[in-house]
Short mmCIF file of C-alpha atoms and ligand atoms in Angstrom, two decimals:
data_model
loop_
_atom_site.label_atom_id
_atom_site.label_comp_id
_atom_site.label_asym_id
_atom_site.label_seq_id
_atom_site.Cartn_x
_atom_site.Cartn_y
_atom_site.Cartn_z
CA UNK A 676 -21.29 1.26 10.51
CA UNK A 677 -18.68 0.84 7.74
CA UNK A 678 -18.22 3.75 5.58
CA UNK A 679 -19.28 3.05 1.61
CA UNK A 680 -17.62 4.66 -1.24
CA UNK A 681 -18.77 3.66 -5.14
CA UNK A 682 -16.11 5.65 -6.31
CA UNK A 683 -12.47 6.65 -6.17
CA UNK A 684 -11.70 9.12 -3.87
CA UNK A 685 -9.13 12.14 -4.86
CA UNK A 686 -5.92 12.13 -2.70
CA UNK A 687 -4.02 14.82 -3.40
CA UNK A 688 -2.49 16.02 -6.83
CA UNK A 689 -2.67 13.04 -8.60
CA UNK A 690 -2.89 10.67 -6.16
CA UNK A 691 -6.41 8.43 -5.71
CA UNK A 692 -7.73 5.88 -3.50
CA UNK A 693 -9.70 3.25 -5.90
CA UNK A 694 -10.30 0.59 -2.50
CA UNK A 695 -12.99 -2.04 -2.38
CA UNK A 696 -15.94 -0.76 0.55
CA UNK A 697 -18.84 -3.79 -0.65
CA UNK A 698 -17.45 -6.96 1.56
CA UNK A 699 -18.36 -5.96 5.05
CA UNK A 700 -14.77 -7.66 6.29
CA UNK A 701 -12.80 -5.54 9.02
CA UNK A 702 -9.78 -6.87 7.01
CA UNK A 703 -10.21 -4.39 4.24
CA UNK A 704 -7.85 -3.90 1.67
CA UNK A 705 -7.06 -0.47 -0.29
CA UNK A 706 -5.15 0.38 -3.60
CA UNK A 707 -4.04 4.02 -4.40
CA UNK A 708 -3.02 5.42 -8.12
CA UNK A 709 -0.89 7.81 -8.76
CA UNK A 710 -1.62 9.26 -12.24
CA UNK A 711 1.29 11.42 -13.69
CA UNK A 712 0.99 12.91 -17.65
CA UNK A 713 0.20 10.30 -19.90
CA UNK A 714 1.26 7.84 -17.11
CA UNK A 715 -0.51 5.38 -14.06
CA UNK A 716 0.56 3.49 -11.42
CA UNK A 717 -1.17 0.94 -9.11
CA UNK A 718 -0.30 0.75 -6.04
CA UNK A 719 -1.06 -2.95 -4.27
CA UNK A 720 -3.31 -3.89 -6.96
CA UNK A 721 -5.58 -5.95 -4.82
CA UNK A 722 -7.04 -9.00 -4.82
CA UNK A 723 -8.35 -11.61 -7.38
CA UNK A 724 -11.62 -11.66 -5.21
CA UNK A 725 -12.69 -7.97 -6.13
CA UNK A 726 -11.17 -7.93 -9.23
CA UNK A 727 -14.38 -7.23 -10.75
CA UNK A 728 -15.60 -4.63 -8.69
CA UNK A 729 -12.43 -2.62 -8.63
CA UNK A 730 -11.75 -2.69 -12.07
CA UNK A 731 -14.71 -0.99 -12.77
CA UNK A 732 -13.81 1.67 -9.93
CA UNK A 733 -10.47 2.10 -11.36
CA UNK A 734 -12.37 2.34 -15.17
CA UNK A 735 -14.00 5.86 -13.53
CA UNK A 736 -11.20 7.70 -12.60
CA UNK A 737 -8.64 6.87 -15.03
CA UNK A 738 -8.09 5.32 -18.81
CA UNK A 739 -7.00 1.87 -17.74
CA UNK A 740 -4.73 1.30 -20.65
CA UNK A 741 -2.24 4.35 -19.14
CA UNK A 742 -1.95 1.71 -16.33
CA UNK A 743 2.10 1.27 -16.61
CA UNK A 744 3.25 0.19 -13.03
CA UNK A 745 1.67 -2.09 -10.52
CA UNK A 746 3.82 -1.22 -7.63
CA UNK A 747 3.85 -4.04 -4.98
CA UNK A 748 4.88 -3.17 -1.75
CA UNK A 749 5.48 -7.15 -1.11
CA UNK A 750 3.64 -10.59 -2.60
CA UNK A 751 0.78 -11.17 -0.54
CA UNK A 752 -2.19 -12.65 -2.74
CA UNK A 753 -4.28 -9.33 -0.75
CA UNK A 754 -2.44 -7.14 -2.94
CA UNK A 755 -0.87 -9.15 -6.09
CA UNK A 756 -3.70 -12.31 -7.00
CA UNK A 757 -5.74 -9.72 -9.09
CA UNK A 758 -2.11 -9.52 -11.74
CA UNK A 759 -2.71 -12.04 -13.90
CA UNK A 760 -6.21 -10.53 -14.19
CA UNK A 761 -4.96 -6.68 -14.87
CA UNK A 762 -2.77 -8.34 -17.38
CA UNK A 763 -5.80 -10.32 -19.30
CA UNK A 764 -7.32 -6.92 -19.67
CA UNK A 765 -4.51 -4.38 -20.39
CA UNK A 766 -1.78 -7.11 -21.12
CA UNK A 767 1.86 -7.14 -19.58
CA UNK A 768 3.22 -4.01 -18.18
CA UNK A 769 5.75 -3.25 -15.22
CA UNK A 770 6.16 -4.92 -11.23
CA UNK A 771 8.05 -2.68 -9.84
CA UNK A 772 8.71 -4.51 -6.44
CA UNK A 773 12.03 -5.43 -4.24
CA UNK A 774 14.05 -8.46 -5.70
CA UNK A 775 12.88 -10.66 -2.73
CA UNK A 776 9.15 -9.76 -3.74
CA UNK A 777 9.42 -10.51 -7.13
CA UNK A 778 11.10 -13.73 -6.32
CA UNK A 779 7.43 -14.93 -5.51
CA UNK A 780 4.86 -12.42 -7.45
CA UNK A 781 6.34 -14.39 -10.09
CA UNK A 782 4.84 -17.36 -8.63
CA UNK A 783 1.19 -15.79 -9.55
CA UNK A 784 2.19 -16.67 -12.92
CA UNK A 785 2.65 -13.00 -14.36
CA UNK A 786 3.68 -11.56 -17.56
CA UNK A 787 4.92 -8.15 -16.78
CA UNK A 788 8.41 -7.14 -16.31
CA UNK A 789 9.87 -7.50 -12.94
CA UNK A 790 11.51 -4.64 -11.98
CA UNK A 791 13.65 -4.97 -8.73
CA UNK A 792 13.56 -1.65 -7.39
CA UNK A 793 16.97 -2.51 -5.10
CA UNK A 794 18.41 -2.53 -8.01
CA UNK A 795 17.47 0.12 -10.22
CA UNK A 796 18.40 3.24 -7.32
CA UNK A 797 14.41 2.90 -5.31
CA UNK A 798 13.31 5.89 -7.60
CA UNK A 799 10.81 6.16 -10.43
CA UNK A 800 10.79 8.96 -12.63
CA UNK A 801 7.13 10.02 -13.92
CA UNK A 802 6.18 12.75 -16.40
CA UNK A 803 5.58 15.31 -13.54
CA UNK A 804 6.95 13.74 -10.24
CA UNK A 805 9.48 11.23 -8.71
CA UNK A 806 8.59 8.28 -6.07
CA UNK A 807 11.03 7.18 -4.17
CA UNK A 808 10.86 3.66 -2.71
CA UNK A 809 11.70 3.26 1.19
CA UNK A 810 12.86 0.00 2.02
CA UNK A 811 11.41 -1.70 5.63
CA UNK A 812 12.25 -5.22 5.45
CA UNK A 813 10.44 -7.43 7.52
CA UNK A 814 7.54 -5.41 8.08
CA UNK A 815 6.46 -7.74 7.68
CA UNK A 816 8.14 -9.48 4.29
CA UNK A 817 11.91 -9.22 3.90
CA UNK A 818 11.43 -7.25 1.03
CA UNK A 819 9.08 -4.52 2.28
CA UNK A 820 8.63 -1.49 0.82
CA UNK A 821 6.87 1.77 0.89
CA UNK A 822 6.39 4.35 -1.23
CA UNK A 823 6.40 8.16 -1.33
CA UNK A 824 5.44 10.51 -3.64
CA UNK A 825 7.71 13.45 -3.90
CA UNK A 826 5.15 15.93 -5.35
CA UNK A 827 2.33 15.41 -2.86
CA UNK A 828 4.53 14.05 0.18
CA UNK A 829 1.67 10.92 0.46
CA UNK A 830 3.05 8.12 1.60
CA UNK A 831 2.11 4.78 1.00
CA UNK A 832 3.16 2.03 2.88
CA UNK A 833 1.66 -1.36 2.42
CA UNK A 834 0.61 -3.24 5.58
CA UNK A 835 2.53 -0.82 7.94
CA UNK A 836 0.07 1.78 9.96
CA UNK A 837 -2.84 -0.79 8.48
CA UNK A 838 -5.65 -1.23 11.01
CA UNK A 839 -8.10 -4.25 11.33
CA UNK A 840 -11.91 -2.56 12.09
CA UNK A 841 -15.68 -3.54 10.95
CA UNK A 842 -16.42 0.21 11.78
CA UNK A 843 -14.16 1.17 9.00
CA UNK A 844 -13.67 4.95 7.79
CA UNK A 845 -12.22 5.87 4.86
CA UNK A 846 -10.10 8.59 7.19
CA UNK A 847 -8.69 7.33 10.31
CA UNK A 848 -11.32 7.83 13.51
CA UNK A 849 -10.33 8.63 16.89
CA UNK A 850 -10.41 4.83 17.56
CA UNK A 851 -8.05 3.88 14.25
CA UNK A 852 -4.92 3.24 16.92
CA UNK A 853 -6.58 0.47 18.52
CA UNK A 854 -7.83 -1.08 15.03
CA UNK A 855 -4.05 -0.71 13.98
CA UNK A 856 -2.79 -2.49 16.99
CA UNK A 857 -4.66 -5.24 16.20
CA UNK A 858 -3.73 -6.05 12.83
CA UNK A 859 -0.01 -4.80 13.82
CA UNK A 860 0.71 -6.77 16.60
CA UNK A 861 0.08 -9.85 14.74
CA UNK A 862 1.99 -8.92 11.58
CA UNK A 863 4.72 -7.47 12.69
CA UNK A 864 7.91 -9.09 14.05
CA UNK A 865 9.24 -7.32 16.54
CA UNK A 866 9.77 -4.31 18.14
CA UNK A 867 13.80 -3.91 17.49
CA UNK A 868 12.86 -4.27 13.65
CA UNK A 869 9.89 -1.90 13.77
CA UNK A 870 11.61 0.95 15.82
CA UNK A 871 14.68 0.47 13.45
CA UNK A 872 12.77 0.93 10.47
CA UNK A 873 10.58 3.80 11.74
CA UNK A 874 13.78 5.90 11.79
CA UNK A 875 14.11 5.74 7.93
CA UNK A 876 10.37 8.23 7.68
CA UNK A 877 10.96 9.97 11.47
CA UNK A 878 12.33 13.05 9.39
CA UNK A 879 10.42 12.57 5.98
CA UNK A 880 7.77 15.67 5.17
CA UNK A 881 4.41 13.40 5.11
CA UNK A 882 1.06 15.07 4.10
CA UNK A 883 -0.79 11.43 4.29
CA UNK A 884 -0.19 7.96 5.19
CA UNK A 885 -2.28 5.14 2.56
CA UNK A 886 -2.05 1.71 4.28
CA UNK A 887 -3.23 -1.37 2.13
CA UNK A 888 -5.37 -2.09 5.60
CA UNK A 889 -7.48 0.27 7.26
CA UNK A 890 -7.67 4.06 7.35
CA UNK A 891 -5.98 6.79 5.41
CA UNK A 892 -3.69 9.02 8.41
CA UNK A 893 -4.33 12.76 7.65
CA UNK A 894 -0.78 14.69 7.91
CA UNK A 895 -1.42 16.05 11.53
CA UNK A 896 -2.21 12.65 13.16
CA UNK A 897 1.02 11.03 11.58
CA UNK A 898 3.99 11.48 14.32
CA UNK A 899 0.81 10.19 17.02
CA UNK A 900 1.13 7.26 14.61
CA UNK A 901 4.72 6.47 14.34
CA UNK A 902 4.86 6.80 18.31
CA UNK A 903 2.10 4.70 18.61
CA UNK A 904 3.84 2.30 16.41
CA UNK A 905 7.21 2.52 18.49
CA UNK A 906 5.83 1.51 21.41
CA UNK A 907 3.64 -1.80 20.48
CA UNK A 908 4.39 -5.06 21.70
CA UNK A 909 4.06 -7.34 18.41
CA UNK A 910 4.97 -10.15 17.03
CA UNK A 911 7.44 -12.08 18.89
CA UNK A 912 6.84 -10.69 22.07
CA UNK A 913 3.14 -11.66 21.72
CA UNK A 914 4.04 -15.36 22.47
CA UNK A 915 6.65 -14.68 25.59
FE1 FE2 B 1273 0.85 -8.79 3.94
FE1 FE2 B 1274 -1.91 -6.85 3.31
#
């Protein structure tokens, strides 16, 4: 049985997960905040499908109209359709996303800024923190991202470590490798790409890893998860 949360759930300092638990789906999709001072930002703001519903969540746990940043960690509609929606109710505000993101999320029709974070030094600077943005490309977009939060060490990083389960949990169970195989070996390309990207958080101090997919990875299950990672046959070598 799926786990159900009707609320945000605290993080760490700061940092929240505001996902979507009603569809019973194994492809389940999560958005994190990170509020900062006067200042919020969304992290894969989620889908036009549960706008509704996660709106409302969000409403909880923070004043909606500090939202400043959606951060995008690529275009999928999963994470970006519900834009033009956040922007009907708080109007146009910031995509921080890489330039070959933004490229497309434009393509949703949007009226915030586009802010290509290749070009503007892959930092943010918040009121109490800054996030640095880790680029992955083609994991599985050519402008992938991550991002980490320098105050709390979470990292957050899209579709990579996500994990495609009906028994969902909000933190990941002792089965969560096998659920992240399956949605892995599909979206990833390859393992050259994967295992040369993985070097770029080998050495990075992580408390948590936030997927868009799946479970949350507490800080003591997270090198398992990058070796795991390392060693799956995805993508291209699916169809050899
Ligand atoms: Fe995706
Ligand atoms: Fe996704």
């Amino acid at each position: 049985m799926a786990e159900k949360y009707d609320s945000a759930v605290k993080l760490a300092d700061g940092n929240y997960w505001v996902g979507y638990t009603e569809a019973e789906s194994a492809f389940r999709t999560n958005a994190y905040i990170i509020e900062s001072g006067d200042e919020v930002a969304l992290i894969d703001a989620g889908s036009i499908v549960y706008f509704d519903s996660m709106f409302k969540q969000i409403s909880k746990v923070v004043d909606v109209k500090k939202i400043k940043y959606f951060i995008q960690h690529h275009q999928d509609p999963d994470l970006c359709s519900s834009l033009p929606e956040w922007e009907k109710k708080i109007g146009p505000q910031k995509i921080l996303a890489h330039t070959k993101s933004n490229i497309l999320i434009y393509h949703y029709g949007v009226k915030s800024e586009l802010v290509n974070v290749d070009l503007e030094g892959w930092e943010l600077e918040m009121p109490d923190r800054k996030i640095k943005f880790i680029f992955m490309p083609y994991m599985h977009s050519p402008g992938e991202i991550m991002t980490y939060d320098t105050k709390t060490k979470v990292l957050f990083s899209g579709d990579i470590f996500g994990g495609l389960s009906f028994d969902w949990a909000l933190y990941a169970n002792e089965d969560y490798f096998e659920a992240m195989d399956a949605f892995m070996e599909h979206y990833m390309p390859s393992k050259e790409i994967v295992n040369a990207n993985l070097k770029k958080i080998e050495n990075l101090e992580i408390s948590m890893i936030c997927p868009q997919h799946g479970s949350i990875i507490p800080g003591d299950r997270v090198k398992e998860a990058i070796e795991n990672m390392k060693n799956l046959d995805c993508g291209s070598y699916l169809y050899e």
